[in-house]
Amino acid sequence: MLLSSIYIFLVGFTNCFFVKVSCSTSDFSLEGDYLLGGLFALHETEHETTLFSTEATECFRHSTAKSGYQMLQVMRFAVEEINNSTTLLPNVSLGYDIFDHCSNTQNFNSVLSFISKNGSIKPKEKLNNYQPKVIALTGPYGSSKSMTVAPLFTMDLIPMVNYVASSYVLSDKHQYPSYVRTIPSNNDLIEMIIHIIRWFGWNWIAFLGSQHDLDGLNVFNEYIRNTGICLAYQESLSLNANNSLTLKKINKLSINVIVIFALPQYATKMIKAAIANNIQDKVWIASQHWAMNQQLPREPGIGKIGTVIGIMEKLLSLTGFNEFVYKARGTTDVGHNDRAESEVQRKSKTCNQDCDYCSLLTTEEIINENPTLSFAIYSAIYTIAHALHKVLQCDMNKCHKNTMVKPYMLLGEIKKLDFLLNGKYHIKYDDHFDATISYAVVLWRTDVNPPQFEMVGTYEKLPEITFTIDNSLLLWHNNGSVPFSNCSAECEEGYSRKPEGFHSCCFHVKNAHLTPIYNYWDPYTCFPCAENEWSDEGSTTCKTRSVVYPQFTEIPSIIVMISTACLIILFFAIFCLFAYNYDTPVVKSAGGNMCFLMLTSLILSSISVFFFFGKPTSVFCLLRNAIFAFFFTVCIYCLTVHSFQIVCVFKMAAQFPKVHSLWVKHNGQWLFIACSSFIHLISCVIWMTVDPVKAIADSWTFKDQIIWFLGFLCLLFSYMGRDLPKNYNEAKSITFSLILYYLIWIAYFTAYLTTKSKYIVIFNAVAQISSINGILFTYFIPKSYVIIFQPQKNTPAYFHTSIQNYTQTISRT
């Protein structure tokens, strides 16, 4: 393969020397102390010939590319300006040899001419000994052409200071060690395109690349990862591609933003196809290659296709270039009309240094051509000149011309360059020999005549990355609003995405759960608010819950506390009444000393109600529940043992005399109460130690409030006897009070499960008071009534009569 390629190169090289051609010397060659090479596409080949053909391409036989001739003039202008400088290379003159480089595979005559020495090539010559024809060159046009010829230059470390090839592959210094460029790499260009896409919130994109610049698509695919941008359609353009079919596919996918990252010839065919196919209202993002195309904005119907946004270097004017072109065109026209060029001069040139149409161009046509690459070419020539300035150790007056200049010496100096071009444009290269460039975002103003390119945004990489677009300058095709190019409409605040299909930006919108917060970094998930927060449905923010509880100053709280206070006073009154009538039968039948323990327990149980109000704390929770649970249970113990004792006297004494004797002898009632209360106290202590009572926030019932509650259920059974003398039949009153107790707590728990509000806490307090009232009104009030209003029933005789009647009834049965 390598031998075949070398054979083709050499055949093409020799053919071009002996083929009779018509060449012009004024534009393509200039003598000088040091020679620079230039490769520009003055013509374009629409179809490449067979790779292993021995025929060299004669570019003048192909279609013209006027922008290439303007680029050639920029190089000539830069060389003349340097030669006229008294400070850069004061006593040194630069010359050039320029070729029309139109083919990717069959223009090696120019390349071989550059690397030759006196018409011959010595591939194995050492760098220190070998002196090629040129010390450096600029070009060729395009990444594919550059990668094809670069190995021949890098072999001798001849600096290739390119003005247009942006492929990131060329940044690989192991493969292309002498490649330098004055434009951004595809990585930078793609990064800027992504900045534009994200600026306007688009995510449904078509990317059309060039067959000769495929890494643009690869870089785009890599850079859009984790950005939310979806590549909905991609295509590699070629000159014979079916652009109409491509556009139909894009329309079918409802893609409204199309990136064309391709050379002008491919982009031109696509835009013309869009006009022909009546494609409307799209956003076209133009890469640097065609962003300043001068012909396309003048195409009839261009305004209907939508909005064209381009990226490019900042428009840097070349002071004096227009005057140079006017001067050069005057000289060239005279030479062309006279046609007095000698045959010797003709034969001294190789092929592809001829441009028949160039002399027909007017000065205005050259000046008004696409200026996108003008500054890149200008800075490329100045880069070489500044490197030569360093190698020749020039000062303000002279250079050391006796210094042997080798191409690799220039390359070493280029890497260290850091200078201001024309006193204001900073030129510097990184480790990959890529220039640090400032970019501009331009808008095609096709609504004015003639069309204009208006800068609407900037992108700077130094000292830090800054990107901005002036939205007010963008005149969108749809009455000023930013076009929509998304697979799915964005979620409203507080809603989440449900993925749909292959692409991450295609989704269904679903409502979030109750109390969500929408997280912008993860739009697929609704996150719950914290325990002490809440949010409205569809909200993106959490609000702090308002903590509510029964206040001491609220009317329901005041009513309950007053009622409790009255209840406690009543208990004290009964306590005093029973103490005063301690020796009466009613008090003794009610339990005697045990009545005072019961009354004390009920008073302490009532006090617990006051801790249901105000801001709850762990102490309040302990006092409100533990006090009631313990002392109310002690009261129930008393009622139970007293009821059992009565049954024991009337029924068990005769049947179980020994058991009764032991019960009476050892005060069984007090022993039972003490043991039961102690066990209950120990269980309460263990409970409060292992699982202490604490305030619990009810955050699931009311999203904006907190309910503090803790319920206790104390169930005791006390039912002993049903047919005793009515003066001693306490079981009935105890049973009734317990039934009332059950009903109260069943009602409370029913309300607790069905109704949620802060007043459920008050209901809890009422349930406790009601339980205490059940014992008060079924046990103590009736006895107090007898003591006060029926004293005749509070005598021993009355009680003896009741016992005799009970005994007679039992004997009959």
XYZ file of C-alpha atoms in Angstrom, residues 57-594:
538
model
C -5.815 16.493 -10.941
C -5.699 19.776 -12.797
C -7.877 21.960 -10.617
C -8.787 24.555 -13.280
C -10.934 21.885 -14.960
C -13.313 21.831 -11.961
C -15.868 24.251 -10.530
C -14.609 27.541 -9.166
C -14.423 28.572 -5.488
C -14.145 32.329 -5.297
C -13.551 32.325 -1.528
C -10.319 30.397 -2.133
C -8.929 33.229 -4.244
C -9.750 35.727 -1.513
C -7.857 33.527 0.986
C -4.880 33.511 -1.354
C -4.945 37.295 -1.398
C -4.985 37.422 2.397
C -1.767 35.372 2.493
C -0.149 37.639 -0.052
C -1.267 40.678 1.915
C 0.210 39.312 5.148
C 3.552 38.509 3.456
C 3.765 41.966 1.910
C 2.927 43.581 5.228
C 5.642 41.588 7.005
C 8.175 42.401 4.305
C 7.360 46.081 4.721
C 7.767 45.898 8.483
C 10.946 47.397 9.935
C 10.673 45.552 13.259
C 9.452 41.973 12.725
C 11.935 40.749 10.100
C 13.839 43.980 9.400
C 16.448 42.775 6.887
C 14.767 39.547 5.819
C 12.251 39.005 3.024
C 9.630 36.302 2.862
C 8.563 34.651 -0.355
C 5.814 32.205 -1.102
C 4.809 29.422 -3.392
C 1.024 28.933 -3.568
C -0.920 26.096 -5.147
C -4.529 25.432 -5.989
C -5.226 22.372 -3.819
C -8.609 21.004 -4.871
C -8.309 17.249 -4.503
C -7.979 15.067 -1.465
C -5.920 12.364 -3.127
C -4.424 13.742 -6.351
C -2.801 17.066 -5.574
C 0.484 15.723 -4.280
C 2.498 17.647 -6.842
C 2.290 20.735 -4.645
C 3.163 18.792 -1.492
C 6.135 17.089 -3.136
C 7.272 20.432 -4.463
C 7.263 21.893 -0.941
C 9.284 19.082 0.642
C 11.731 18.793 -2.267
C 15.217 20.249 -2.324
C 16.398 21.449 -5.700
C 13.764 19.295 -7.377
C 14.572 16.074 -5.515
C 13.419 14.361 -2.311
C 15.674 12.493 0.104
C 13.371 10.679 2.548
C 16.164 9.353 4.780
C 17.960 12.659 5.210
C 18.548 13.720 8.819
C 16.655 16.764 10.092
C 19.846 18.667 10.767
C 21.020 18.217 7.196
C 17.802 18.419 5.221
C 16.554 21.788 3.976
C 13.206 21.545 2.146
C 11.990 24.165 -0.291
C 9.682 25.820 2.262
C 10.308 26.443 5.947
C 6.571 26.278 6.758
C 3.205 26.360 5.027
C -0.423 27.189 5.592
C -3.319 25.018 4.424
C -4.758 22.956 2.894
C -8.490 23.635 3.014
C -10.337 21.023 5.110
C -9.526 18.385 7.712
C -9.599 15.468 5.293
C -7.101 17.089 2.922
C -4.914 18.067 5.873
C -4.810 14.557 7.292
C -3.938 13.187 3.847
C -0.865 15.344 3.284
C 0.203 15.951 6.892
C 2.387 12.796 7.179
C 4.605 14.071 4.358
C 5.247 17.327 6.229
C 5.463 15.938 9.743
C 8.130 13.523 8.504
C 10.514 16.515 8.384
C 8.701 18.476 11.155
C 7.718 21.194 8.688
C 5.163 23.416 10.478
C 1.681 23.176 8.939
C -0.044 26.294 10.268
C -3.590 25.593 9.147
C -6.429 28.075 8.900
C -9.493 25.828 8.532
C -8.975 22.132 9.425
C -10.753 21.705 12.762
C -10.773 17.927 13.295
C -9.793 17.085 16.851
C -7.737 14.170 15.486
C -5.178 16.717 14.315
C -4.575 17.704 17.940
C -2.833 14.370 18.449
C 0.803 15.413 18.496
C 2.039 11.825 18.355
C 0.453 11.426 14.954
C 0.698 15.022 13.721
C 3.631 16.547 15.607
C 4.106 19.592 13.326
C 0.439 20.477 12.837
C -0.562 23.932 14.090
C -3.871 25.714 13.607
C -5.107 29.208 14.119
C -8.765 28.206 14.433
C -10.556 26.315 17.185
C -10.740 22.545 17.040
C -14.008 20.726 16.545
C -14.115 20.179 20.309
C -14.341 23.935 20.876
C -16.792 24.478 18.032
C -19.092 21.690 19.214
C -18.879 22.972 22.761
C -20.051 26.375 21.583
C -22.913 24.861 19.588
C -24.030 23.008 22.708
C -23.902 26.284 24.637
C -26.280 27.801 22.079
C -28.650 24.828 22.236
C -28.758 24.869 26.025
C -29.130 28.660 26.135
C -32.519 28.383 24.423
C -33.577 25.174 26.169
C -33.705 22.963 23.069
C -33.146 19.224 23.329
C -34.503 17.675 20.112
C -31.721 18.191 17.580
C -30.679 17.037 14.108
C -26.953 17.007 13.325
C -25.784 16.985 9.707
C -22.056 16.479 9.323
C -19.642 16.157 6.453
C -18.158 12.936 5.125
C -14.777 14.640 5.295
C -15.244 15.816 8.870
C -16.866 12.906 10.640
C -15.351 13.630 14.028
C -17.695 16.614 14.381
C -20.575 14.174 14.803
C -18.528 11.969 17.128
C -17.596 14.906 19.337
C -21.207 16.123 19.412
C -22.416 12.695 20.519
C -19.817 12.626 23.254
C -20.385 16.164 24.518
C -24.172 15.974 24.791
C -24.010 13.152 27.315
C -25.645 14.120 30.597
C -26.776 17.470 29.152
C -30.417 16.574 28.500
C -29.902 17.052 24.740
C -31.086 14.272 22.453
C -29.670 13.653 19.005
C -32.923 12.863 17.248
C -31.408 12.527 13.779
C -27.920 12.411 12.306
C -26.654 12.247 8.750
C -23.319 12.405 6.968
C -23.590 14.756 4.001
C -21.979 14.260 0.627
C -22.218 16.095 -2.689
C -24.476 13.408 -4.165
C -26.589 12.817 -1.033
C -30.394 12.813 -1.209
C -30.955 15.977 0.796
C -34.698 16.010 0.120
C -35.109 12.632 1.807
C -33.043 13.816 4.765
C -35.242 16.873 5.193
C -38.419 14.789 5.022
C -37.119 12.560 7.830
C -36.292 15.594 9.939
C -39.764 17.039 9.397
C -41.401 13.729 10.265
C -39.563 13.697 13.594
C -40.757 17.258 14.374
C -37.199 18.511 14.730
C -36.965 22.285 14.582
C -33.251 22.824 15.278
C -30.763 21.572 12.698
C -26.996 21.773 13.117
C -25.048 21.711 9.831
C -21.431 21.052 10.694
C -19.951 20.793 7.221
C -17.901 22.534 4.583
C -19.645 25.239 2.507
C -20.244 23.051 -0.560
C -22.248 20.530 1.507
C -24.084 23.155 3.538
C -24.995 25.086 0.404
C -26.637 22.068 -1.207
C -28.601 21.326 1.964
C -29.882 24.895 2.364
C -30.873 25.064 -1.302
C -32.663 21.729 -0.896
C -34.553 23.150 2.114
C -35.693 26.106 0.005
C -36.714 23.830 -2.861
C -38.653 21.499 -0.545
C -40.440 24.394 1.154
C -38.984 23.591 4.573
C -40.107 26.384 6.875
C -39.653 27.774 10.359
C -36.534 25.865 11.378
C -33.510 27.031 13.308
C -30.288 26.355 11.416
C -27.041 26.431 13.379
C -24.138 27.024 11.004
C -20.640 25.848 11.836
C -17.702 28.172 11.291
C -17.118 26.690 7.853
C -20.158 28.394 6.279
C -21.439 30.816 8.917
C -20.365 33.833 6.821
C -21.281 32.452 3.424
C -21.918 35.414 1.143
C -24.117 33.749 -1.476
C -26.647 31.769 0.568
C -28.258 34.767 2.331
C -29.076 36.146 -1.120
C -30.833 32.970 -2.298
C -34.505 33.581 -3.178
C -36.739 32.109 -0.463
C -33.981 31.934 2.169
C -36.136 33.855 4.633
C -38.811 31.137 4.684
C -36.575 28.355 5.952
C -36.395 30.007 9.375
C -33.591 31.498 11.441
C -29.913 30.944 10.698
C -27.457 31.307 13.577
C -23.744 30.969 12.867
C -20.613 30.552 14.977
C -17.272 31.958 13.988
C -14.274 33.847 15.196
C -14.954 37.409 16.147
C -15.019 39.548 13.019
C -11.532 40.985 13.029
C -10.928 43.486 10.283
C -7.642 43.485 8.383
C -6.608 47.101 8.149
C -5.197 47.846 4.716
C -6.440 44.663 3.040
C -8.941 46.424 0.801
C -6.276 48.840 -0.427
C -3.937 45.928 -1.051
C -6.542 44.155 -3.196
C -7.239 47.295 -5.216
C -3.526 47.690 -5.810
C -2.983 43.995 -6.609
C -5.936 43.805 -8.956
C -4.646 46.775 -10.904
C -1.305 45.059 -11.413
C -2.823 41.698 -12.262
C -5.291 43.111 -14.749
C -2.527 44.844 -16.672
C -0.515 41.646 -16.834
C -3.527 39.681 -17.909
C -4.433 42.045 -20.707
C -0.897 42.325 -21.952
C -0.242 38.558 -21.754
C 3.420 39.236 -22.308
C 4.609 36.551 -19.944
C 7.617 34.749 -21.356
C 7.628 31.059 -22.140
C 10.539 30.614 -19.768
C 8.429 31.879 -16.894
C 5.603 29.533 -17.832
C 7.785 26.443 -17.910
C 9.366 27.310 -14.582
C 6.051 26.663 -12.774
C 4.288 23.444 -11.916
C 0.632 22.738 -12.531
C -2.215 23.980 -10.302
C -0.776 27.448 -10.147
C -3.258 28.801 -12.630
C -6.624 30.506 -12.142
C -8.424 31.524 -15.314
C -11.498 32.950 -13.582
C -9.546 34.910 -10.979
C -8.650 37.704 -13.365
C -12.347 38.092 -14.170
C -13.277 38.825 -10.568
C -13.823 42.438 -9.672
C -12.110 43.957 -6.666
C -15.459 44.302 -4.887
C -16.203 40.601 -5.385
C -12.923 39.652 -3.734
C -13.341 42.063 -0.846
C -16.934 41.034 -0.221
C -16.207 37.314 -0.175
C -16.703 35.271 2.999
C -14.257 36.767 5.544
C -14.600 33.906 8.043
C -11.085 32.570 7.545
C -9.316 35.819 6.706
C -7.940 36.468 10.163
C -7.002 32.789 10.596
C -4.843 32.959 7.438
C -3.437 36.338 8.433
C -2.471 35.092 11.927
C -1.007 31.871 10.424
C 1.474 33.866 8.328
C 2.307 36.098 11.268
C 2.796 33.024 13.479
C 5.454 31.740 11.074
C 7.054 35.193 10.866
C 7.238 35.571 14.659
C 8.748 32.104 15.000
C 11.321 32.998 12.336
C 11.992 36.225 14.234
C 12.903 34.110 17.277
C 15.049 31.631 15.333
C 17.003 34.428 13.611
C 17.351 36.236 16.946
C 16.084 39.451 15.407
C 16.110 42.782 17.185
C 14.521 46.055 16.153
C 17.111 46.673 13.468
C 18.268 43.406 11.974
C 18.178 39.608 11.993
C 21.097 37.210 11.962
C 20.675 35.967 8.407
C 23.682 33.691 8.715
C 21.676 31.420 11.028
C 20.740 28.123 9.374
C 16.957 27.902 9.662
C 15.441 24.438 9.816
C 11.683 23.807 9.921
C 11.825 21.997 13.261
C 13.396 25.118 14.796
C 10.333 27.142 13.845
C 8.109 24.485 15.343
C 9.873 24.739 18.683
C 9.417 28.504 18.746
C 5.764 28.407 17.712
C 4.850 26.518 20.855
C 6.331 29.310 22.971
C 4.772 32.203 21.051
C 2.696 34.741 22.930
C 2.258 38.003 21.057
C -0.232 40.698 20.154
C -1.154 40.875 16.514
C -1.576 44.461 15.330
C -1.225 45.491 18.943
C -4.564 44.082 20.149
C -5.211 40.483 19.059
C -3.685 37.938 21.426
C -2.037 34.961 19.689
C -1.044 31.989 21.805
C -1.031 28.198 21.350
C -1.670 25.407 23.806
C 0.156 22.097 24.152
C -1.728 20.734 21.140
C -0.729 23.717 18.975
C -4.363 24.873 18.992
C -4.955 28.599 19.164
C -7.028 30.161 21.910
C -9.730 32.031 20.024
C -12.659 34.254 20.939
C -15.875 33.342 19.137
C -18.935 35.203 18.021
C -22.560 34.175 17.464
C -23.940 35.795 14.314
C -27.505 36.089 13.072
C -28.342 36.068 9.381
C -30.424 39.171 8.714
C -32.077 38.117 5.460
C -34.916 40.572 6.047
C -32.759 43.510 4.938
C -31.191 44.249 1.581
C -28.397 43.498 1.225
C -28.383 40.684 3.829
C -26.274 41.311 6.905
C -24.503 39.292 9.562
C -25.232 40.685 13.008
C -23.226 39.621 16.049
C -25.668 38.647 18.802
C -23.442 36.739 21.230
C -19.901 35.976 22.343
C -17.947 33.047 23.714
C -14.672 33.573 25.556
C -12.343 30.908 26.924
C -9.898 33.201 28.710
C -9.541 33.994 31.522
C -12.565 31.741 32.064
C -15.345 30.364 29.919
C -18.088 32.967 29.460
C -20.985 32.637 27.028
C -23.723 35.167 26.463
C -26.364 35.975 23.865
C -28.362 39.196 23.639
C -31.852 37.772 23.191
C -33.228 41.177 22.246
C -31.189 41.110 19.033
C -32.624 37.805 17.858
C -35.471 38.272 15.415
C -37.052 34.838 15.328
C -39.084 33.718 12.361
C -42.205 33.151 14.500
C -42.951 36.651 15.741
C -40.174 36.949 18.255
C -40.719 33.905 20.482
C -38.011 31.267 20.858
C -38.889 28.292 18.611
C -39.818 25.045 20.311
C -37.602 22.051 19.588
C -38.139 19.536 22.353
C -39.313 15.961 22.229
C -41.767 16.622 25.056
C -43.055 19.749 26.715
C -41.309 20.496 29.972
C -42.949 19.450 33.205
C -44.781 22.078 35.111
C -43.431 22.771 38.529
C -44.161 19.997 40.960
C -44.607 17.284 38.323
C -42.235 14.520 37.324
C -41.290 12.786 34.098
C -42.107 9.252 33.086
C -39.601 8.131 30.410
C -41.027 7.169 27.047
C -39.079 5.480 24.295
C -35.349 5.422 23.689
C -34.468 9.080 24.161
C -34.179 10.495 27.659
C -35.833 13.778 26.671
C -39.032 12.018 25.583
C -41.432 11.472 28.475
C -44.947 11.664 29.835
C -45.737 14.202 32.516
C -47.171 12.680 35.656
C -48.454 14.229 38.834
C -46.184 13.888 41.808
C -47.226 12.341 45.093
C -48.791 14.346 47.835
C -46.359 16.707 49.548
C -43.725 16.553 46.826
C -40.891 18.824 45.924
C -39.653 18.888 42.353
C -35.875 18.474 42.062
C -34.504 20.220 38.963
C -31.393 18.031 38.900
C -33.493 14.884 38.794
C -36.739 15.700 36.982
C -37.822 12.065 36.996
C -38.408 11.903 40.742
C -40.592 13.814 43.152
C -38.981 13.903 46.551
C -41.028 14.104 49.761
C -40.621 17.056 52.032
C -39.019 16.661 55.430
C -41.093 15.482 58.366
C -41.646 19.018 59.591
C -42.462 20.390 56.113
C -45.279 20.234 53.594
C -46.099 21.466 50.117
C -49.158 21.997 47.976
C -49.832 19.578 45.171
C -47.704 20.591 42.198
C -45.498 22.854 44.280
C -41.705 23.012 43.973
C -41.063 24.282 47.462
C -41.537 22.908 50.939
C -43.036 25.021 53.660
C -42.497 24.648 57.369
C -45.487 23.114 59.093
C -47.292 25.258 61.598
C -47.348 23.490 64.980
C -50.830 23.610 66.481
C -52.044 22.396 69.840
C -54.758 23.402 72.301
C -53.805 26.676 73.939
C -54.644 27.508 77.536
C -56.542 30.564 76.310
C -58.873 28.769 73.892
C -62.525 28.487 74.814
C -62.686 24.631 74.706
C -59.554 24.449 76.838
C -60.966 26.893 79.380
C -64.247 24.951 79.597
C -62.442 21.645 80.207
C -60.094 23.140 82.804
C -62.956 24.843 84.673
C -64.925 21.611 84.645
C -61.914 19.733 85.973
C -61.348 22.295 88.685
C -64.995 21.991 89.741
C -64.624 18.227 89.719
C -61.585 18.382 91.993
C -63.407 20.718 94.365
C -66.327 18.290 94.437
C -63.963 15.434 95.259
C -62.509 17.427 98.136
C -66.030 18.121 99.402
C -66.923 14.421 99.260
C -63.635 13.633 100.955
C -64.550 15.977 103.804
C -68.123 14.677 103.926
C -66.969 11.092 104.214
C -64.366 11.991 106.815
C -67.010 13.778 108.880
C -69.392 10.791 108.592
C -66.667 8.188 108.858
C -68.477 6.001 111.454
C -71.784 5.887 109.602
C -72.970 2.684 107.872
C -72.980 4.310 104.410
C -69.297 5.265 104.587
C -68.323 1.894 106.005
C -70.341 0.028 103.365
C -68.644 2.207 100.701
C -65.253 0.935 101.808
C -64.350 2.907 104.880
C -60.686 3.858 104.699
C -60.567 2.601 101.139
